[in-house]
PDB file of C-alpha atoms in Angstrom:
ATOM      1  CA  MET A   1     -41.394  10.615   2.871  1.00  0.00           C
ATOM      2  CA  GLY A   2     -42.660  12.265   6.082  1.00  0.00           C
ATOM      3  CA  ARG A   3     -42.140  15.703   7.497  1.00  0.00           C
ATOM      4  CA  SER A   4     -39.089  17.705   6.577  1.00  0.00           C
ATOM      5  CA  LEU A   5     -36.107  17.606   8.913  1.00  0.00           C
ATOM      6  CA  ASP A   6     -36.640  21.268   9.708  1.00  0.00           C
ATOM      7  CA  GLU A   7     -40.104  20.426  11.019  1.00  0.00           C
ATOM      8  CA  ARG A   8     -38.886  17.395  12.949  1.00  0.00           C
ATOM      9  CA  TYR A   9     -35.952  19.206  14.587  1.00  0.00           C
ATOM     10  CA  PRO A  10     -37.137  22.817  14.966  1.00  0.00           C
ATOM     11  CA  HIS A  11     -34.547  24.015  17.503  1.00  0.00           C
ATOM     12  CA  LEU A  12     -31.631  22.746  15.422  1.00  0.00           C
ATOM     13  CA  SER A  13     -33.318  24.099  12.308  1.00  0.00           C
ATOM     14  CA  LYS A  14     -33.441  27.561  13.862  1.00  0.00           C
ATOM     15  CA  LEU A  15     -29.654  27.496  14.258  1.00  0.00           C
ATOM     16  CA  ALA A  16     -29.274  26.460  10.611  1.00  0.00           C
ATOM     17  CA  VAL A  17     -31.627  29.183   9.387  1.00  0.00           C
ATOM     18  CA  ASN A  18     -29.607  31.789  11.300  1.00  0.00           C
ATOM     19  CA  ASP A  19     -26.671  30.641   9.153  1.00  0.00           C
ATOM     20  CA  LYS A  20     -28.831  30.894   5.996  1.00  0.00           C
ATOM     21  CA  LYS A  21     -29.213  27.121   5.687  1.00  0.00           C
ATOM     22  CA  THR A  22     -31.808  24.441   6.314  1.00  0.00           C
ATOM     23  CA  LEU A  23     -31.412  20.902   7.600  1.00  0.00           C
ATOM     24  CA  ASP A  24     -33.078  19.565   4.470  1.00  0.00           C
ATOM     25  CA  SER A  25     -30.594  21.413   2.247  1.00  0.00           C
ATOM     26  CA  LEU A  26     -27.672  20.076   4.285  1.00  0.00           C
ATOM     27  CA  GLY A  27     -28.955  16.554   3.786  1.00  0.00           C
ATOM     28  CA  GLU A  28     -29.535  17.045   0.084  1.00  0.00           C
ATOM     29  CA  ALA A  29     -26.004  18.420  -0.367  1.00  0.00           C
ATOM     30  CA  SER A  30     -24.399  15.430   1.348  1.00  0.00           C
ATOM     31  CA  SER A  31     -23.900  11.942  -0.026  1.00  0.00           C
ATOM     32  CA  ALA A  32     -22.418  10.415   3.154  1.00  0.00           C
ATOM     33  CA  GLN A  33     -20.090   8.536   0.802  1.00  0.00           C
ATOM     34  CA  HIS A  34     -16.809   8.832   2.664  1.00  0.00           C
ATOM     35  CA  GLU A  35     -14.825   6.967   5.273  1.00  0.00           C
ATOM     36  CA  GLU A  36     -14.531   9.782   7.787  1.00  0.00           C
ATOM     37  CA  TYR A  37     -16.663  10.435  10.861  1.00  0.00           C
ATOM     38  CA  LEU A  38     -20.306  11.360  10.428  1.00  0.00           C
ATOM     39  CA  THR A  39     -20.988  15.055  10.019  1.00  0.00           C
ATOM     40  CA  LEU A  40     -24.201  16.976  10.607  1.00  0.00           C
ATOM     41  CA  GLY A  41     -24.878  16.911   6.861  1.00  0.00           C
ATOM     42  CA  ASP A  42     -24.363  13.137   6.764  1.00  0.00           C
ATOM     43  CA  CYS A  43     -26.889  12.639   9.560  1.00  0.00           C
ATOM     44  CA  CYS A  44     -29.373  14.791   7.690  1.00  0.00           C
ATOM     45  CA  TRP A  45     -28.782  12.712   4.525  1.00  0.00           C
ATOM     46  CA  PHE A  46     -29.413   9.442   6.371  1.00  0.00           C
ATOM     47  CA  ALA A  47     -32.548  10.825   8.002  1.00  0.00           C
ATOM     48  CA  LEU A  48     -33.904  12.228   4.730  1.00  0.00           C
ATOM     49  CA  ASN A  49     -33.333   8.924   2.943  1.00  0.00           C
ATOM     50  CA  GLU A  50     -34.513   6.817   5.891  1.00  0.00           C
ATOM     51  CA  LYS A  51     -31.313   4.771   5.878  1.00  0.00           C
ATOM     52  CA  LEU A  52     -31.060   4.140   9.604  1.00  0.00           C
ATOM     53  CA  GLY A  53     -30.828   0.376  10.040  1.00  0.00           C
ATOM     54  CA  TRP A  54     -27.725  -0.427  12.070  1.00  0.00           C
ATOM     55  CA  GLY A  55     -27.016  -1.389  15.648  1.00  0.00           C
ATOM     56  CA  GLY A  56     -26.519   1.236  18.335  1.00  0.00           C
ATOM     57  CA  PRO A  57     -27.455   4.923  18.081  1.00  0.00           C
ATOM     58  CA  THR A  58     -28.698   6.131  14.701  1.00  0.00           C
ATOM     59  CA  PRO A  59     -28.472   9.513  12.953  1.00  0.00           C
ATOM     60  CA  CYS A  60     -32.021  10.205  14.169  1.00  0.00           C
ATOM     61  CA  ASN A  61     -30.771   9.762  17.743  1.00  0.00           C
ATOM     62  CA  TYR A  62     -27.945  12.171  16.980  1.00  0.00           C
ATOM     63  CA  LEU A  63     -30.250  14.808  15.494  1.00  0.00           C
ATOM     64  CA  SER A  64     -32.788  14.433  18.313  1.00  0.00           C
ATOM     65  CA  THR A  65     -30.047  14.926  20.903  1.00  0.00           C
ATOM     66  CA  VAL A  66     -28.534  18.084  19.455  1.00  0.00           C
ATOM     67  CA  ASP A  67     -32.033  19.452  18.805  1.00  0.00           C
ATOM     68  CA  GLU A  68     -33.041  18.840  22.423  1.00  0.00           C
ATOM     69  CA  PHE A  69     -29.899  20.517  23.742  1.00  0.00           C
ATOM     70  CA  ALA A  70     -30.241  23.482  21.370  1.00  0.00           C
ATOM     71  CA  LYS A  71     -33.644  24.436  22.742  1.00  0.00           C
ATOM     72  CA  SER A  72     -32.190  25.381  26.137  1.00  0.00           C
ATOM     73  CA  LEU A  73     -29.319  27.561  24.848  1.00  0.00           C
ATOM     74  CA  GLY A  74     -29.160  31.336  24.800  1.00  0.00           C
ATOM     75  CA  GLU A  75     -28.218  33.349  21.724  1.00  0.00           C
ATOM     76  CA  VAL A  76     -24.445  33.407  22.289  1.00  0.00           C
ATOM     77  CA  GLU A  77     -24.298  29.761  23.341  1.00  0.00           C
ATOM     78  CA  SER A  78     -26.432  28.785  20.342  1.00  0.00           C
ATOM     79  CA  TRP A  79     -24.011  30.361  17.881  1.00  0.00           C
ATOM     80  CA  LYS A  80     -21.032  28.643  19.536  1.00  0.00           C
ATOM     81  CA  PHE A  81     -22.884  25.347  19.473  1.00  0.00           C
ATOM     82  CA  TRP A  82     -23.830  25.663  15.799  1.00  0.00           C
ATOM     83  CA  ARG A  83     -20.346  26.781  14.789  1.00  0.00           C
ATOM     84  CA  ARG A  84     -18.875  23.634  16.313  1.00  0.00           C
ATOM     85  CA  LEU A  85     -21.603  21.342  14.955  1.00  0.00           C
ATOM     86  CA  TYR A  86     -21.381  22.585  11.397  1.00  0.00           C
ATOM     87  CA  ARG A  87     -18.110  24.451  10.948  1.00  0.00           C
ATOM     88  CA  GLY A  88     -15.792  22.448  13.186  1.00  0.00           C
ATOM     89  CA  ARG A  89     -13.242  19.842  12.200  1.00  0.00           C
ATOM     90  CA  GLN A  90     -14.326  16.535  10.633  1.00  0.00           C
ATOM     91  CA  SER A  91     -14.991  14.791  13.937  1.00  0.00           C
ATOM     92  CA  ALA A  92     -16.563  17.826  15.636  1.00  0.00           C
ATOM     93  CA  PHE A  93     -20.192  16.746  15.217  1.00  0.00           C
ATOM     94  CA  LEU A  94     -19.759  13.492  17.144  1.00  0.00           C
ATOM     95  CA  ASP A  95     -17.575  15.257  19.721  1.00  0.00           C
ATOM     96  CA  VAL A  96     -20.202  17.908  20.401  1.00  0.00           C
ATOM     97  CA  LEU A  97     -22.874  15.206  20.519  1.00  0.00           C
ATOM     98  CA  SER A  98     -21.341  13.921  23.763  1.00  0.00           C
ATOM     99  CA  GLU A  99     -21.438  17.401  25.263  1.00  0.00           C
ATOM    100  CA  ALA A 100     -25.084  17.798  24.259  1.00  0.00           C
ATOM    101  CA  ALA A 101     -26.014  14.538  25.993  1.00  0.00           C
ATOM    102  CA  TRP A 102     -24.362  15.708  29.213  1.00  0.00           C
ATOM    103  CA  GLY A 103     -25.975  19.142  28.978  1.00  0.00           C
ATOM    104  CA  ILE A 104     -29.394  17.516  28.736  1.00  0.00           C
ATOM    105  CA  HIS A 105     -28.526  15.239  31.654  1.00  0.00           C
ATOM    106  CA  PHE A 106     -27.577  18.157  33.913  1.00  0.00           C
ATOM    107  CA  ARG A 107     -30.656  20.123  32.922  1.00  0.00           C
ATOM    108  CA  ASP A 108     -33.073  17.258  33.491  1.00  0.00           C
ATOM    109  CA  TYR A 109     -31.629  16.525  36.928  1.00  0.00           C
ATOM    110  CA  GLY A 110     -31.855  20.172  37.946  1.00  0.00           C
ATOM    111  CA  TYR A 111     -28.132  20.925  38.124  1.00  0.00           C
ATOM    112  CA  PRO A 112     -27.346  24.522  37.063  1.00  0.00           C
ATOM    113  CA  ALA A 113     -24.827  24.295  34.225  1.00  0.00           C
ATOM    114  CA  GLN A 114     -23.094  26.830  31.996  1.00  0.00           C
ATOM    115  CA  PHE A 115     -22.021  25.639  28.554  1.00  0.00           C
ATOM    116  CA  GLU A 116     -18.520  26.654  27.407  1.00  0.00           C
ATOM    117  CA  ALA A 117     -17.751  28.417  30.687  1.00  0.00           C
ATOM    118  CA  PRO A 118     -14.615  30.654  30.612  1.00  0.00           C
ATOM    119  CA  PHE A 119     -12.052  30.294  33.386  1.00  0.00           C
ATOM    120  CA  GLY A 120     -11.084  33.942  33.701  1.00  0.00           C
ATOM    121  CA  ASP A 121     -12.729  37.347  33.793  1.00  0.00           C
ATOM    122  CA  HIS A 122     -11.997  37.971  30.101  1.00  0.00           C
ATOM    123  CA  PRO A 123     -13.998  35.339  28.142  1.00  0.00           C
ATOM    124  CA  VAL A 124     -12.392  36.205  24.801  1.00  0.00           C
ATOM    125  CA  GLU A 125      -8.878  35.653  26.117  1.00  0.00           C
ATOM    126  CA  SER A 126      -9.575  32.849  28.543  1.00  0.00           C
ATOM    127  CA  LYS A 127      -9.770  29.131  27.957  1.00  0.00           C
ATOM    128  CA  ASP A 128     -13.075  27.565  28.790  1.00  0.00           C
ATOM    129  CA  ALA A 129     -14.455  24.281  30.034  1.00  0.00           C
ATOM    130  CA  ASP A 130     -17.299  22.499  28.303  1.00  0.00           C
ATOM    131  CA  PHE A 131     -19.370  22.969  31.460  1.00  0.00           C
ATOM    132  CA  SER A 132     -19.289  24.543  34.866  1.00  0.00           C
ATOM    133  CA  VAL A 133     -21.885  22.808  37.026  1.00  0.00           C
ATOM    134  CA  LEU A 134     -23.083  23.170  40.589  1.00  0.00           C
ATOM    135  CA  LEU A 135     -23.446  19.679  42.071  1.00  0.00           C
ATOM    136  CA  GLU A 136     -24.564  19.232  45.662  1.00  0.00           C
ATOM    137  CA  GLY A 137     -23.185  22.632  46.631  1.00  0.00           C
ATOM    138  CA  GLU A 138     -19.801  22.174  44.913  1.00  0.00           C
ATOM    139  CA  LYS A 139     -18.700  23.806  41.667  1.00  0.00           C
ATOM    140  CA  TRP A 140     -17.304  21.446  39.046  1.00  0.00           C
ATOM    141  CA  TRP A 141     -15.412  22.308  35.875  1.00  0.00           C
ATOM    142  CA  LEU A 142     -16.003  19.532  33.362  1.00  0.00           C
ATOM    143  CA  ASP A 143     -14.569  18.767  29.961  1.00  0.00           C
ATOM    144  CA  VAL A 144     -15.778  16.052  27.607  1.00  0.00           C
ATOM    145  CA  ILE A 145     -13.392  14.090  25.417  1.00  0.00           C
ATOM    146  CA  SER A 146     -14.626  11.766  22.700  1.00  0.00           C
ATOM    147  CA  LEU A 147     -12.064   9.115  21.866  1.00  0.00           C
ATOM    148  CA  GLY A 148     -11.506   8.568  18.169  1.00  0.00           C
ATOM    149  CA  VAL A 149     -10.528   5.390  16.377  1.00  0.00           C
ATOM    150  CA  GLU A 150      -6.791   4.819  16.328  1.00  0.00           C
ATOM    151  CA  LYS A 151      -5.066   2.968  13.520  1.00  0.00           C
ATOM    152  CA  PRO A 152      -3.092   0.034  14.952  1.00  0.00           C
ATOM    153  CA  THR A 153       0.649  -0.128  14.546  1.00  0.00           C
ATOM    154  CA  PRO A 154       1.538  -2.828  11.986  1.00  0.00           C
ATOM    155  CA  PRO A 155       2.487  -5.976  13.932  1.00  0.00           C
ATOM    156  CA  ALA A 156       6.014  -7.327  13.688  1.00  0.00           C
ATOM    157  CA  ASN A 157       4.878 -10.940  13.230  1.00  0.00           C
ATOM    158  CA  GLN A 158       1.793 -13.114  12.968  1.00  0.00           C
ATOM    159  CA  HIS A 159       1.806 -13.992  16.665  1.00  0.00           C
ATOM    160  CA  VAL A 160       1.455 -10.323  17.546  1.00  0.00           C
ATOM    161  CA  ALA A 161      -1.109  -9.849  14.798  1.00  0.00           C
ATOM    162  CA  ALA A 162      -3.328 -12.526  16.327  1.00  0.00           C
ATOM    163  CA  SER A 163      -3.503 -10.590  19.583  1.00  0.00           C
ATOM    164  CA  VAL A 164      -4.340  -7.213  18.059  1.00  0.00           C
ATOM    165  CA  GLY A 165      -7.779  -6.004  19.220  1.00  0.00           C
ATOM    166  CA  ARG A 166      -8.034  -8.456  22.133  1.00  0.00           C
ATOM    167  CA  ARG A 167      -7.275  -6.060  24.962  1.00  0.00           C
ATOM    168  CA  ASP A 168      -8.265  -6.601  28.563  1.00  0.00           C
ATOM    169  CA  VAL A 169      -9.997  -4.068  30.783  1.00  0.00           C
ATOM    170  CA  THR A 170      -6.794  -3.203  32.656  1.00  0.00           C
ATOM    171  CA  SER A 171      -4.949  -2.099  29.512  1.00  0.00           C
ATOM    172  CA  ILE A 172      -8.007  -0.219  28.243  1.00  0.00           C
ATOM    173  CA  ALA A 173      -8.389   1.529  31.605  1.00  0.00           C
ATOM    174  CA  ALA A 174      -4.725   2.546  31.510  1.00  0.00           C
ATOM    175  CA  GLU A 175      -5.257   4.164  28.091  1.00  0.00           C
ATOM    176  CA  LEU A 176      -8.420   5.941  29.251  1.00  0.00           C
ATOM    177  CA  GLY A 177      -6.617   7.233  32.327  1.00  0.00           C
ATOM    178  CA  ARG A 178      -3.761   8.505  30.165  1.00  0.00           C
ATOM    179  CA  LYS A 179      -6.171  10.307  27.831  1.00  0.00           C
ATOM    180  CA  ALA A 180      -7.877  11.940  30.812  1.00  0.00           C
ATOM    181  CA  ARG A 181      -4.562  13.061  32.308  1.00  0.00           C
ATOM    182  CA  ASN A 182      -3.464  14.549  28.987  1.00  0.00           C
ATOM    183  CA  LYS A 183      -6.757  16.421  28.687  1.00  0.00           C
ATOM    184  CA  TYR A 184      -6.355  17.798  32.191  1.00  0.00           C
ATOM    185  CA  LYS A 185      -2.859  19.028  31.377  1.00  0.00           C
ATOM    186  CA  ARG A 186      -3.950  20.733  28.151  1.00  0.00           C
ATOM    187  CA  LYS A 187      -7.088  22.334  29.511  1.00  0.00           C
ATOM    188  CA  PHE A 188      -6.786  22.815  33.252  1.00  0.00           C
ATOM    189  CA  LYS A 189      -3.171  22.632  34.442  1.00  0.00           C
ATOM    190  CA  ASP A 190      -2.245  26.258  33.750  1.00  0.00           C
ATOM    191  CA  ALA A 191      -5.570  27.548  35.096  1.00  0.00           C
ATOM    192  CA  VAL A 192      -5.062  25.637  38.355  1.00  0.00           C
ATOM    193  CA  ARG A 193      -1.474  26.851  38.649  1.00  0.00           C
ATOM    194  CA  SER A 194      -2.472  30.492  38.067  1.00  0.00           C
ATOM    195  CA  ARG A 195      -5.538  30.077  40.301  1.00  0.00           C
ATOM    196  CA  SER A 196      -7.869  31.181  37.521  1.00  0.00           C
ATOM    197  CA  ILE A 197      -9.907  28.288  38.865  1.00  0.00           C
ATOM    198  CA  HIS A 198      -9.714  27.302  42.518  1.00  0.00           C
ATOM    199  CA  ASP A 199     -11.855  26.010  45.387  1.00  0.00           C
ATOM    200  CA  CYS A 200     -13.666  23.726  42.984  1.00  0.00           C
ATOM    201  CA  ARG A 201     -13.603  20.259  41.457  1.00  0.00           C
ATOM    202  CA  ILE A 202     -12.387  19.235  37.995  1.00  0.00           C
ATOM    203  CA  GLY A 203     -13.626  16.264  36.002  1.00  0.00           C
ATOM    204  CA  ILE A 204     -12.959  14.669  32.622  1.00  0.00           C
ATOM    205  CA  LEU A 205     -15.919  12.925  30.966  1.00  0.00           C
ATOM    206  CA  VAL A 206     -14.524  10.320  28.551  1.00  0.00           C
ATOM    207  CA  CYS A 207     -16.958   9.238  25.822  1.00  0.00           C
ATOM    208  CA  VAL A 208     -16.102   6.013  23.965  1.00  0.00           C
ATOM    209  CA  LEU A 209     -18.949   6.115  21.413  1.00  0.00           C
ATOM    210  CA  LYS A 210     -16.516   6.279  18.475  1.00  0.00           C
ATOM    211  CA  ARG A 211     -14.414   3.466  19.920  1.00  0.00           C
ATOM    212  CA  GLU A 212     -17.137   1.072  21.058  1.00  0.00           C
ATOM    213  CA  SER A 213     -16.009  -1.751  18.797  1.00  0.00           C
ATOM    214  CA  SER A 214     -12.730  -2.083  20.700  1.00  0.00           C
ATOM    215  CA  ILE A 215     -13.694  -0.865  24.184  1.00  0.00           C
ATOM    216  CA  LEU A 216     -17.290  -1.722  25.010  1.00  0.00           C
ATOM    217  CA  GLN A 217     -17.259  -5.531  25.061  1.00  0.00           C
ATOM    218  CA  PRO A 218     -14.605  -5.988  27.782  1.00  0.00           C
ATOM    219  CA  PHE A 219     -16.567  -3.676  30.081  1.00  0.00           C
ATOM    220  CA  LEU A 220     -19.870  -5.421  29.393  1.00  0.00           C
ATOM    221  CA  ALA A 221     -18.290  -8.725  30.410  1.00  0.00           C
ATOM    222  CA  LEU A 222     -17.683  -7.442  33.959  1.00  0.00           C
ATOM    223  CA  GLU A 223     -20.141  -8.262  36.731  1.00  0.00           C
ATOM    224  CA  THR A 224     -19.508  -4.835  38.267  1.00  0.00           C
ATOM    225  CA  THR A 225     -17.429  -1.864  37.190  1.00  0.00           C
ATOM    226  CA  ASP A 226     -16.022  -1.762  40.735  1.00  0.00           C
ATOM    227  CA  GLU A 227     -13.576  -4.324  39.354  1.00  0.00           C
ATOM    228  CA  VAL A 228     -11.920  -1.602  37.267  1.00  0.00           C
ATOM    229  CA  CYS A 229      -9.155  -0.110  39.410  1.00  0.00           C
ATOM    230  CA  VAL A 230      -8.215   3.550  39.112  1.00  0.00           C
ATOM    231  CA  PRO A 231      -5.256   3.717  36.710  1.00  0.00           C
ATOM    232  CA  ALA A 232      -1.953   4.774  38.224  1.00  0.00           C
ATOM    233  CA  GLY A 233      -1.217   8.474  38.112  1.00  0.00           C
ATOM    234  CA  VAL A 234      -4.761   9.774  37.651  1.00  0.00           C
ATOM    235  CA  PHE A 235      -5.145  11.331  41.105  1.00  0.00           C
ATOM    236  CA  ASP A 236      -1.503  11.970  41.978  1.00  0.00           C
ATOM    237  CA  ASP A 237       0.227  15.259  42.835  1.00  0.00           C
ATOM    238  CA  GLU A 238       0.928  15.936  39.157  1.00  0.00           C
ATOM    239  CA  HIS A 239      -2.811  16.494  38.607  1.00  0.00           C
ATOM    240  CA  PRO A 240      -4.012  18.694  41.484  1.00  0.00           C
ATOM    241  CA  GLY A 241      -7.719  19.381  41.268  1.00  0.00           C
ATOM    242  CA  LEU A 242      -8.486  16.434  38.987  1.00  0.00           C
ATOM    243  CA  ASP A 243     -11.197  14.696  40.993  1.00  0.00           C
ATOM    244  CA  LEU A 244     -13.135  12.664  38.449  1.00  0.00           C
ATOM    245  CA  VAL A 245     -12.784  10.546  35.328  1.00  0.00           C
ATOM    246  CA  ALA A 246     -16.157   9.280  34.114  1.00  0.00           C
ATOM    247  CA  VAL A 247     -15.964   6.777  31.232  1.00  0.00           C
ATOM    248  CA  HIS A 248     -19.244   6.470  29.348  1.00  0.00           C
ATOM    249  CA  THR A 249     -21.000   5.874  26.076  1.00  0.00           C
ATOM    250  CA  LEU A 250     -24.350   7.165  24.788  1.00  0.00           C
ATOM    251  CA  ARG A 251     -27.687   5.411  24.409  1.00  0.00           C
ATOM    252  CA  ALA A 252     -31.354   6.334  23.996  1.00  0.00           C
ATOM    253  CA  SER A 253     -34.148   4.945  26.160  1.00  0.00           C
ATOM    254  CA  ALA A 254     -37.264   3.144  24.936  1.00  0.00           C
ATOM    255  CA  GLU A 255     -39.256   6.341  25.572  1.00  0.00           C
ATOM    256  CA  SER A 256     -37.094   8.840  23.689  1.00  0.00           C
ATOM    257  CA  ASP A 257     -34.727   9.186  20.744  1.00  0.00           C
ATOM    258  CA  VAL A 258     -32.510  11.522  22.793  1.00  0.00           C
ATOM    259  CA  LEU A 259     -29.162  10.042  23.800  1.00  0.00           C
ATOM    260  CA  ARG A 260     -28.068   9.980  27.443  1.00  0.00           C
ATOM    261  CA  PRO A 261     -24.713   9.226  29.075  1.00  0.00           C
ATOM    262  CA  VAL A 262     -24.406   5.569  30.078  1.00  0.00           C
ATOM    263  CA  PRO A 263     -21.571   5.021  32.602  1.00  0.00           C
ATOM    264  CA  LEU A 264     -19.027   2.264  32.027  1.00  0.00           C
ATOM    265  CA  CYS A 265     -16.815   3.109  34.998  1.00  0.00           C
ATOM    266  CA  THR A 266     -16.312   6.149  37.207  1.00  0.00           C
ATOM    267  CA  TRP A 267     -13.152   7.026  39.113  1.00  0.00           C
ATOM    268  CA  VAL A 268     -13.459   9.632  41.876  1.00  0.00           C
ATOM    269  CA  ARG A 269     -10.661  11.052  44.011  1.00  0.00           C
ATOM    270  CA  PRO A 270     -11.059  10.087  47.692  1.00  0.00           C
ATOM    271  CA  GLY A 271     -12.975  12.844  49.474  1.00  0.00           C
ATOM    272  CA  ALA A 272     -14.811  14.058  46.355  1.00  0.00           C
ATOM    273  CA  ARG A 273     -18.510  13.421  45.740  1.00  0.00           C
ATOM    274  CA  TRP A 274     -19.991  12.802  42.320  1.00  0.00           C
ATOM    275  CA  MET A 275     -23.598  12.470  41.252  1.00  0.00           C
TER     276      MET A 275
END
């Protein structure tokens, strides 16, 4: 066995040590023998035991990504990041992974970004967005959602059962648009109405990493994502300020284990500019 995980991922290890833990100990305490989403401890277990042979991103990609993002965070941001990675709900690790990939993306392209940016003047009382980012002179408030696997409704007959899982891009896009609208309403609607945020753009970054088995293939079959029409209702008067829905997954390049956002389709309100 090679270097310890704490040596391989020093920035993430520092967050663990501040919580009186080590990455190696998290891996040793986990068995990864469950049917839930991967946790930080599970990823450490896989990396320690070198059990990484499956298609798509691996636990090493996950650990490399959160380690890379952690190195650019200040003290307060680091604690928030660690708390969500380790102490959040079951799916929190993979959810925060998407945010880390975007944070790295903004940093590497030179876009000033604040992680977990509060809307109001009282950060403790205010809601926050995953990021506030200055893009081409415009301020954007961005929130990342990571779609989880949904259990299908039992079909009424065999004919319906045969069609389960074979969805076309239009129906998938409609679902993604609905998820983005719901996120906007939960996170941004009240802040827009009260003018806690104004004179800015709002975007929802929809990550499908956890749903790739049912979503990715129809998009890959397209010659161009321009074929994917904006779902009805995304940019209507019920969602003032919502200017962007960016559907993406995560992949590493040949040069790095760090995951980056890979766009599947991007819907932008007329008049808005996106990177």
